Each structure stands twice: as structure tokens, then as C-alpha cells.
mmCIF file of C-alpha atoms and ligand atoms in Angstrom:
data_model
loop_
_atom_site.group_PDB
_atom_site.id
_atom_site.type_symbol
_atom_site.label_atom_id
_atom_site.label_comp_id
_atom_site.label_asym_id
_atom_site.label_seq_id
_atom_site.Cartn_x
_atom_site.Cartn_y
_atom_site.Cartn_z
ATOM 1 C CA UNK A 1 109.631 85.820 111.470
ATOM 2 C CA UNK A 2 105.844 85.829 111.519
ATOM 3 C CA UNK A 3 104.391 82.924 109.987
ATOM 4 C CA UNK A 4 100.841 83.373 108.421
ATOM 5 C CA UNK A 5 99.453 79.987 106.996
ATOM 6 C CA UNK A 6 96.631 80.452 104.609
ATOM 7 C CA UNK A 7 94.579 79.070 102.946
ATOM 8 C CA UNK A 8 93.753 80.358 99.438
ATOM 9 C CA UNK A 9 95.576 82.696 97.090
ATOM 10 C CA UNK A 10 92.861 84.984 97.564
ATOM 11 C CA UNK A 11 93.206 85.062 100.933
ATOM 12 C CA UNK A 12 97.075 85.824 100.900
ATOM 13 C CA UNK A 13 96.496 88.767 98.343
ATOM 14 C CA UNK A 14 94.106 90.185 100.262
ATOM 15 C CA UNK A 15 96.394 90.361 103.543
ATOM 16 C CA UNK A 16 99.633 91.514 101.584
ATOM 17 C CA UNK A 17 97.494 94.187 100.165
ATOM 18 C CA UNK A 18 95.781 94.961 103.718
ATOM 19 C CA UNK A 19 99.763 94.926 105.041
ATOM 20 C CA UNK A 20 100.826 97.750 102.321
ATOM 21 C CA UNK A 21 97.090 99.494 102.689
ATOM 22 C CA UNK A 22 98.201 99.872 106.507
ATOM 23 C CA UNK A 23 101.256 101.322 105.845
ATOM 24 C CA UNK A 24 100.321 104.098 103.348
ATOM 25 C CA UNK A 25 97.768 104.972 105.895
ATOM 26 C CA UNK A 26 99.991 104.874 108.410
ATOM 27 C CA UNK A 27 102.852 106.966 106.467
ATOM 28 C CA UNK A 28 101.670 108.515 103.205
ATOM 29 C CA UNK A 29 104.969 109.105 101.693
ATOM 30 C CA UNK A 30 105.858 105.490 102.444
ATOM 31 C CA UNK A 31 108.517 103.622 100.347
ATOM 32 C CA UNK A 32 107.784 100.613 99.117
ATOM 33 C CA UNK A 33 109.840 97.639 97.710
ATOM 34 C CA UNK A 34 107.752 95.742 94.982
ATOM 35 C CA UNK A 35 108.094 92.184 93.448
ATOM 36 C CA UNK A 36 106.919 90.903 90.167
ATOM 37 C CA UNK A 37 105.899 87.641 88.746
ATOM 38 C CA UNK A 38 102.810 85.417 89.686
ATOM 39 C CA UNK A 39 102.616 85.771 93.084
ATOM 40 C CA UNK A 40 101.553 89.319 93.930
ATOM 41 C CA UNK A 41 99.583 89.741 90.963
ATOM 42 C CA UNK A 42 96.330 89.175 93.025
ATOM 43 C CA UNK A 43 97.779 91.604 96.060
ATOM 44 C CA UNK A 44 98.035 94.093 93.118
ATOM 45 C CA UNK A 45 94.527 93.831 91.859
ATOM 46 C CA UNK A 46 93.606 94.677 95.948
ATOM 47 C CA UNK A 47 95.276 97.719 95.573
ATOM 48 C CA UNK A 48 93.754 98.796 92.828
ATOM 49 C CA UNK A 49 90.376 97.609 94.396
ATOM 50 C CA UNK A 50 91.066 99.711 97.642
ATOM 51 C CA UNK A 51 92.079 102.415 95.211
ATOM 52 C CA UNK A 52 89.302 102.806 93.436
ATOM 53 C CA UNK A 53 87.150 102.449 96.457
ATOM 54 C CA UNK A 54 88.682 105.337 97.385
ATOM 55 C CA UNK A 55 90.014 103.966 100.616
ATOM 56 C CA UNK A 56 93.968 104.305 99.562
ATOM 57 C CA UNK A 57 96.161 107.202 97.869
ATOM 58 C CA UNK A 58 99.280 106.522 96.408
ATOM 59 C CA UNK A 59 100.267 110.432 95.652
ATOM 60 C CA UNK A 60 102.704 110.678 97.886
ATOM 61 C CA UNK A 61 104.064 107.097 97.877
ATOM 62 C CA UNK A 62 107.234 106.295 96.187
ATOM 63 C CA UNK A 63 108.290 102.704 94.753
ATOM 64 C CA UNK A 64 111.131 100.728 93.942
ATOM 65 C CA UNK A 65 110.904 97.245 91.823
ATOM 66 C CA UNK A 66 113.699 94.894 92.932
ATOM 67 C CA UNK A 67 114.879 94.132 89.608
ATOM 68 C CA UNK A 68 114.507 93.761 85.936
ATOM 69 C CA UNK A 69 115.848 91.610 83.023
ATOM 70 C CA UNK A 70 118.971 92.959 81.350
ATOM 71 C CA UNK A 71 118.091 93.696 77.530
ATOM 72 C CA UNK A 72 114.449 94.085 77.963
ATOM 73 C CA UNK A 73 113.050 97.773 77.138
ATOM 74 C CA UNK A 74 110.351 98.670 79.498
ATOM 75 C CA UNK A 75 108.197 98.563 76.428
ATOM 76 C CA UNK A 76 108.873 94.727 75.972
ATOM 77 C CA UNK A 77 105.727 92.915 77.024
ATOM 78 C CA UNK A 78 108.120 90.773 79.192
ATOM 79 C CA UNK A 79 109.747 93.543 80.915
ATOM 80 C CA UNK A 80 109.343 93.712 84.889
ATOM 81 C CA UNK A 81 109.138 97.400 83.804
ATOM 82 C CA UNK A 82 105.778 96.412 81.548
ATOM 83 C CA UNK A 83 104.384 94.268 84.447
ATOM 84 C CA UNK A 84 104.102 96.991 86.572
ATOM 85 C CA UNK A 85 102.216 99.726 84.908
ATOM 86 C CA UNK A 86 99.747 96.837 83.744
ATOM 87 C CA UNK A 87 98.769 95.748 86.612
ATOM 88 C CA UNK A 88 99.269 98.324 89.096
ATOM 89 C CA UNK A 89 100.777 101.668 88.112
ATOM 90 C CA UNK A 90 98.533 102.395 85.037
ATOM 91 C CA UNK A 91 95.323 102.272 87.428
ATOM 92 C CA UNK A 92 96.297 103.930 90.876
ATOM 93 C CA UNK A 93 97.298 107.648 90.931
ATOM 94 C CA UNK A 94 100.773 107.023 91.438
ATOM 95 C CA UNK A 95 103.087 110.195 90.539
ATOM 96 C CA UNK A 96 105.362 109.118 87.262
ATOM 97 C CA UNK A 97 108.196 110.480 89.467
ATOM 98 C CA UNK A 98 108.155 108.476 92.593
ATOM 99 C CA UNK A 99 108.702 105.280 90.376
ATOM 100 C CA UNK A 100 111.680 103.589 89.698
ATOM 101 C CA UNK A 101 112.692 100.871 88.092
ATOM 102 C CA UNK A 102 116.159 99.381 87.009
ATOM 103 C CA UNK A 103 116.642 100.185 83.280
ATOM 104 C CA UNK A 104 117.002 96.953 81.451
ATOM 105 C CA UNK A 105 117.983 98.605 78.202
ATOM 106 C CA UNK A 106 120.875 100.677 79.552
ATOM 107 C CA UNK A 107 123.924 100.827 77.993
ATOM 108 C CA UNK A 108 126.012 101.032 81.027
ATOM 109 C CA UNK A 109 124.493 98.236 83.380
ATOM 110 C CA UNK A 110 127.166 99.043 86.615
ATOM 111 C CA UNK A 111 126.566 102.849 86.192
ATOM 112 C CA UNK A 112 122.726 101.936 86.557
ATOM 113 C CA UNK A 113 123.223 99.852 89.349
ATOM 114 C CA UNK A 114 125.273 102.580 91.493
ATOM 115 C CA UNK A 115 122.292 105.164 89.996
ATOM 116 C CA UNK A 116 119.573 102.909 91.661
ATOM 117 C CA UNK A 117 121.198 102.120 94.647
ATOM 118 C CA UNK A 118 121.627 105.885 95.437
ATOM 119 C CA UNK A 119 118.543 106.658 94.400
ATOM 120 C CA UNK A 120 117.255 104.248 97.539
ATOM 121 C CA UNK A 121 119.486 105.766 99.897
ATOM 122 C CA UNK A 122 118.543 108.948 98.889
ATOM 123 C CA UNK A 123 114.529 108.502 99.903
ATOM 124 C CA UNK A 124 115.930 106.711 103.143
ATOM 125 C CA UNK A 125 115.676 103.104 102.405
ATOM 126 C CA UNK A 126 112.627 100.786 102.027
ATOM 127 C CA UNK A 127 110.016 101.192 104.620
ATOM 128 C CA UNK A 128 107.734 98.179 103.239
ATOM 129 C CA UNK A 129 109.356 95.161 101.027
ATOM 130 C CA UNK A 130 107.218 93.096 99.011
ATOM 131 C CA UNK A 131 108.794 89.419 98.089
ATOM 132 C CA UNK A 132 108.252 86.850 96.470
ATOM 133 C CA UNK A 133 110.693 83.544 96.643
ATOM 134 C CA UNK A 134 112.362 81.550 93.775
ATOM 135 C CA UNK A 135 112.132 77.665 93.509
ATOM 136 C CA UNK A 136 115.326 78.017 94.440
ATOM 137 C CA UNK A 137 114.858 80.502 97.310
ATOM 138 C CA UNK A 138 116.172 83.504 95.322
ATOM 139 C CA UNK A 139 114.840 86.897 96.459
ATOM 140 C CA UNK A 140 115.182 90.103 93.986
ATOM 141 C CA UNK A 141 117.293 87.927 91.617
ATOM 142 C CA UNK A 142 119.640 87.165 94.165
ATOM 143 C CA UNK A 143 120.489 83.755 93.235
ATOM 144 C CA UNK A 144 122.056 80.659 95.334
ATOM 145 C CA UNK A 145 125.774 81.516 95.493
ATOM 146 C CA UNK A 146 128.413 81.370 98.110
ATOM 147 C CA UNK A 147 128.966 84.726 97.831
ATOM 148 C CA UNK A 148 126.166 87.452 97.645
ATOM 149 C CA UNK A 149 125.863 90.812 96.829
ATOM 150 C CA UNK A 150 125.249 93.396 98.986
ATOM 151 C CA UNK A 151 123.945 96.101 96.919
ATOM 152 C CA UNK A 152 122.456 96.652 93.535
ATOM 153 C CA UNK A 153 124.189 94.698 90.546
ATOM 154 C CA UNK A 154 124.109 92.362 87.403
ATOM 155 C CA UNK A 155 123.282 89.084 88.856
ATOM 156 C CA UNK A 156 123.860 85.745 85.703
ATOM 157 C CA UNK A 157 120.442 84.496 86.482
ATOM 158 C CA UNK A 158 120.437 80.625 87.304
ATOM 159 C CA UNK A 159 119.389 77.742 84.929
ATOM 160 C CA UNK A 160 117.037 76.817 87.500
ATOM 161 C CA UNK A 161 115.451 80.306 87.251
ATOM 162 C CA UNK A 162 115.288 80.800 83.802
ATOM 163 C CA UNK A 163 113.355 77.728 83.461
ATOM 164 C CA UNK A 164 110.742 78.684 85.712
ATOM 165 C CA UNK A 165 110.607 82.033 84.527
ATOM 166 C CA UNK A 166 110.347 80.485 80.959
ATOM 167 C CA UNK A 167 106.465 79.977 81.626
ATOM 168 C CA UNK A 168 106.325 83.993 80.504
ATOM 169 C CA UNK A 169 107.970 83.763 77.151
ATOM 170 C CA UNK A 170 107.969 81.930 74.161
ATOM 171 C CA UNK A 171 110.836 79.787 74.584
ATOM 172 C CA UNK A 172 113.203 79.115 76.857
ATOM 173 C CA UNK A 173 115.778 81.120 74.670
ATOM 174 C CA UNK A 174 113.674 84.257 74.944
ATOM 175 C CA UNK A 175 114.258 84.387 78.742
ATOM 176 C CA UNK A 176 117.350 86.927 79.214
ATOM 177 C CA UNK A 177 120.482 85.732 81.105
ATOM 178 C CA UNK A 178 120.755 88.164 83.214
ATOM 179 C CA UNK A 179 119.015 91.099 85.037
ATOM 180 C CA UNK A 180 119.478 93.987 87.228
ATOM 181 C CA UNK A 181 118.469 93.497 90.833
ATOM 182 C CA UNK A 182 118.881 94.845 94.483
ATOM 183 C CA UNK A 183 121.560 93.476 96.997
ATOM 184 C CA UNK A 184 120.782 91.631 99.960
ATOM 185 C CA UNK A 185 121.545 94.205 101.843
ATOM 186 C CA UNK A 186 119.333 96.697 100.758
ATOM 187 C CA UNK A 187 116.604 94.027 101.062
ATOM 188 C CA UNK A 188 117.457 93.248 104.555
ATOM 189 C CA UNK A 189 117.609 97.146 105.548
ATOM 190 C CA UNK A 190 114.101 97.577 104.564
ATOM 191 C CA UNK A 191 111.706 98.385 107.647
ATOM 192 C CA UNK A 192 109.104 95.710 107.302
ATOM 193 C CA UNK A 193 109.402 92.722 104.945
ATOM 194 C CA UNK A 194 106.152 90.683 103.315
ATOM 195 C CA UNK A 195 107.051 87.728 102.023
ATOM 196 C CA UNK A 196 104.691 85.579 100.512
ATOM 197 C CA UNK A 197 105.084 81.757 98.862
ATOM 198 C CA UNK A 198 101.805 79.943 96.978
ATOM 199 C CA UNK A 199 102.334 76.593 95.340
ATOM 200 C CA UNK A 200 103.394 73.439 95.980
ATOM 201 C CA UNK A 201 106.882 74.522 94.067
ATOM 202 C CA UNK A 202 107.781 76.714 96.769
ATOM 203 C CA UNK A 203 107.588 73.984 99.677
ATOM 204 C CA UNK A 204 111.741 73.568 99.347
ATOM 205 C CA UNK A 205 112.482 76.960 99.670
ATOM 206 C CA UNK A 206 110.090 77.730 102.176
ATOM 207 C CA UNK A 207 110.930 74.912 104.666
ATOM 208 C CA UNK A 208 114.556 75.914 104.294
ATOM 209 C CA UNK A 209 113.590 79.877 105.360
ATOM 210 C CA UNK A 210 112.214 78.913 107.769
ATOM 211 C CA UNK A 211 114.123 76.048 109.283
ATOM 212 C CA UNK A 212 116.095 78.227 111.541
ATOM 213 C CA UNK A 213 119.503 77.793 109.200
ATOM 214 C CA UNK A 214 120.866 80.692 107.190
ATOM 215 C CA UNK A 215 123.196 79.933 103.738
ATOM 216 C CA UNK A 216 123.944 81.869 101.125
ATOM 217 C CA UNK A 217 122.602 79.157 98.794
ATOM 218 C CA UNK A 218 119.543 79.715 100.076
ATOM 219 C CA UNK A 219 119.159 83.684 99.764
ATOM 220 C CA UNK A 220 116.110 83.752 100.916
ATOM 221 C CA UNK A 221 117.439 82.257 104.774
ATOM 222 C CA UNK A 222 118.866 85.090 105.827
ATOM 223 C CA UNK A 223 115.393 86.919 106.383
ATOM 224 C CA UNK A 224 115.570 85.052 109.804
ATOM 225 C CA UNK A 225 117.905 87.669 110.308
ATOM 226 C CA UNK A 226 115.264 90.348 110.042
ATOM 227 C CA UNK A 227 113.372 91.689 113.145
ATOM 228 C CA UNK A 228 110.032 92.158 111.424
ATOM 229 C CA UNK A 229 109.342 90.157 108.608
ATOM 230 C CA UNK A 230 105.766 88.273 107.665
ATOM 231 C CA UNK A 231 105.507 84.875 105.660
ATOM 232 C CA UNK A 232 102.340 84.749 104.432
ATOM 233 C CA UNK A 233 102.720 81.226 103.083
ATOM 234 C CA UNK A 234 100.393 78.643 100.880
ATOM 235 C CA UNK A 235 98.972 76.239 104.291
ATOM 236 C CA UNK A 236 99.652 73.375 102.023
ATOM 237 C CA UNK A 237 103.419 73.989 102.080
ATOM 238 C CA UNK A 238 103.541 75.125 105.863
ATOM 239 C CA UNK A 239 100.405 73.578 107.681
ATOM 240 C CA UNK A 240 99.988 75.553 111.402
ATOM 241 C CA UNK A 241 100.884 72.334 112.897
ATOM 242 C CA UNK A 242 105.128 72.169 111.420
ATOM 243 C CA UNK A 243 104.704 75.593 113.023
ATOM 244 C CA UNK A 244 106.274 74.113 116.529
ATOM 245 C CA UNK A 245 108.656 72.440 115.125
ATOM 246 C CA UNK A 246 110.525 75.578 113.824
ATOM 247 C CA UNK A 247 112.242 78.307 115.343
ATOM 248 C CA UNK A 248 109.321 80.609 114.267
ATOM 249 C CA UNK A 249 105.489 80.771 115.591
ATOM 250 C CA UNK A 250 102.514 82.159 113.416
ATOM 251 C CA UNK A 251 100.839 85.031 114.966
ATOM 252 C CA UNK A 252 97.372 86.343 114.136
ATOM 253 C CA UNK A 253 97.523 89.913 112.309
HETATM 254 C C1 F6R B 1 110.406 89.300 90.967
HETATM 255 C C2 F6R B 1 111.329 88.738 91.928
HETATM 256 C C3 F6R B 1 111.466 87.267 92.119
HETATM 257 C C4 F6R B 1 110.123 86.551 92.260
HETATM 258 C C5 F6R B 1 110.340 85.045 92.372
HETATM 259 C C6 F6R B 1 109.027 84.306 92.449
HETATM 260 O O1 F6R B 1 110.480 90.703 90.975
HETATM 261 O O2 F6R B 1 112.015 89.475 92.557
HETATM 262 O O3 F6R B 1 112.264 87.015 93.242
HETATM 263 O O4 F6R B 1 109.462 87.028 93.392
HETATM 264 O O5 F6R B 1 111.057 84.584 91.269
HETATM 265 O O6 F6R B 1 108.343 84.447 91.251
HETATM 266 P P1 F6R B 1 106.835 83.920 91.094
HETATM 267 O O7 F6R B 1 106.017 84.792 91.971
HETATM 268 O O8 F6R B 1 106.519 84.128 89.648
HETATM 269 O O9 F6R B 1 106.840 82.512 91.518
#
């Protein structure tokens, strides 16, 4: 794992989106894995930037979200599915086609899940995942378990999640229970991983990915597992100098 301390969330936006820019340049009809939630909202605006700038084309690139909340219809302003075309899809040229998305209002959630995971196979895997990491080092919604899931499926998301996801809805009894998300597996097969962590609140996780253990209860651990995987992390959480004292070095990019 490479191990990028920075130093403002700026600054990590701008090098996930620099990551991904590389890649489409590199491979046009790149596949991408994309995250929601707080933290790549400002790699999402840099897209757009370097779209509009004319510096990036998405025509030929293809995406898959890791998950969505079960019961949500992608017009629900909660929706992963909403998310997306807000802040990224609506304002790159993007080909309605190439996107995909778990359905959160499908009537047949296992169906969906075999749907979606074939759908990734059938493009060839992930070339470039985008994380983000839980409190509780979830990735996707793969929550803390003994057991994980290797492929796509209905994950009962944890209390610990649904409180911090709570900060997006009204209540805490708005957040939906569960949600639709990719395996481990199909996270870990993925060509090149960006992971990135801002905020005190992920320090735990963080220091537990990177701590050269791997547990299940930490989903996030077995990316040490991965042969080419960046942490771009918050350098208040994961100062250069812990750097020797882990089993992975920071390298400049
Ligand atoms: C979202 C996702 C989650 C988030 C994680 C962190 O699609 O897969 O794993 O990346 O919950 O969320 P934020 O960025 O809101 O702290």
C-alpha cells in the first residue's frame, strides 16, 4: 500500500481526481469503481473542473457505484443513485449507458445483485476503484463481520453506520437498514484501488488498515492484500513520521 499523507481536503481531491484523470487518459474506455458520501465530493468537483477545461472525456468511460440503500428510488434526494448525477454525472458527458448503479427500489433485491455482479464481469472488472472508509472500516457497505461476502449482495447495514450516515437525513429513522453493495471480492479484483480517509473520525479505521493485520471486522484490512492500492489519507490521522512504524512507506506520486 502507498501511503500519501496530506494535508488539506483540497489537496486529497485534487490527487484522487489527478489519479482517475491519469487513467482515462491512459485508457479511455476505463472502468471505474465510484464511492459516495462526503469524502469524494471535492475529487468529483475536479472532474468536472478538468472536464470542462476540456482536458478529460468521459465518452467512452464506463462506471460502477459500489452500492446503494435498499428502498430508496434513484429519484429520492438521499439515494446514492441521486448523489451521483448531482455532482458528477449531470455535468460531464458521460454516456447514460455506461452507468450503473444498484437499483434500490427493486423488487427482487438477490436477482439485482446477480444482475450487477454480471454486469461487472461482463466489462472485465474494475480497472480504477474509488473508496472511501467507514468509522468502522467498512468499504462498499461491507460491514465488520466474521464472515464477508464475496460478491454483490444485501448487506443489514450496522448501527454504527447508520448513525453516521444519519448526518444526510432527517432522522435517524429515515436512514434505510439495508443496501445493495459489491463483495469484497470484486473490490479486491479491481486493477488499481484509491482509497482516501479525511477526518479525525477515520483515525481508528485507518491505523487498523494500515497496521499490517487483516480481519474481517475490519473490512477495510484486507486492502493490504492488494498489490497496488493508494491511501491518500488526512496527515492529521497518519502524520509521515508513524509511516516507519508500519508495514507500509509513503511514496511521492
Ligand atoms: C459509499 C461507500 C462508503 C463510504 C464510507 C465513508 O458509496 O461505499 O463505504 O465511502 O461510508 O463515507 P464518508 O465519505 O461519508 O465518510
Amino acid at each position: 500500500m502507498k501511503i500519501k499523507p496530506i494535508s488539506s481536503y483540497s489537496k486529497m481531491s485534487k490527487l484522487a481526481a489527478k489519479i482517475v484523470a491519469k487513467q482515462i487518459i491512459n485508457k479511455p474506455n476505463t472502468v471505474l469503481g465510484l464511492a459516495t458520501g462526503g469524502t469524494p465530493l471535492g475529487m468529483y468537483r475536479e472532474l468536472v473542473k478538468l472536464y470542462k477545461k476540456g482536458k478529460l472525456d468521459f465518452s467512452k468511460v464506463t462506471t460502477f457505484n459500489l452500492d446503494e440503500y435498499l428502498g430508496l428510488s434513484p429519484e429520492h434526494p438521499q439515494s446514492y443513485h441521486y448523489y451521483m448525477y448531482e455532482n458528477f454525472f449531470n455535468h460531464v458527458n458521460i454516456e447514460e449507458k455506461n452507468i450503473h448503479i444498484p437499483k434500490g427500489d427493486t423488487k427482487d433485491p438477490v436477482q439485482e445483485c446477480l444482475n450487477y455482479g454480471r454486469e461487472i464481469e461482463k466489462v472485465g472488472g474494475i480497472d480504477l476503484q474509488v473508496l472511501g472508509i467507514g468509522v468502522n472500516g467498512h468499504v462498499g457497505f461491507n460491514e465488520p463481520n466474521i464472515n464477508l461476502e464475496a460478491k454483490t449482495h444485501v448487506i443489514q447495514l450496522s448501527n454504527e453506520t447508520i448513525r453516521a450516515n444519519s448526518r444526510f437525513f432527517k432522522n435517524l429513522d429515515k436512514v434505510p437498514r439495508k443496501a445493495i453493495t459489491m463483495g469484497m471480492a470484486t473490490i479486491m479484483k479491481s486493477k488499481k484501488i484509491v482509497l482516501m480517509a479525511w477526518g479525525i473520525e477515520k483515525k481508528k479505521p485507518i491505523l487498523k488498515v494500515t497496521s499490517g493485520h487483516i480481519a474481517t471486522e475490519v473490512p477495510a484490512s484486507l486492502l493490504q492484500v492488494h498489490n497496488d492500492v493508494i491511501l491518500i489519507v488526512d496527515k492529521k490521522i497518519y502524520p509521515s513520521s508513524t509511516v516507519s512504524n508500519s508495514l507500509s512507506y509513503p511514496e511521492k506520486i
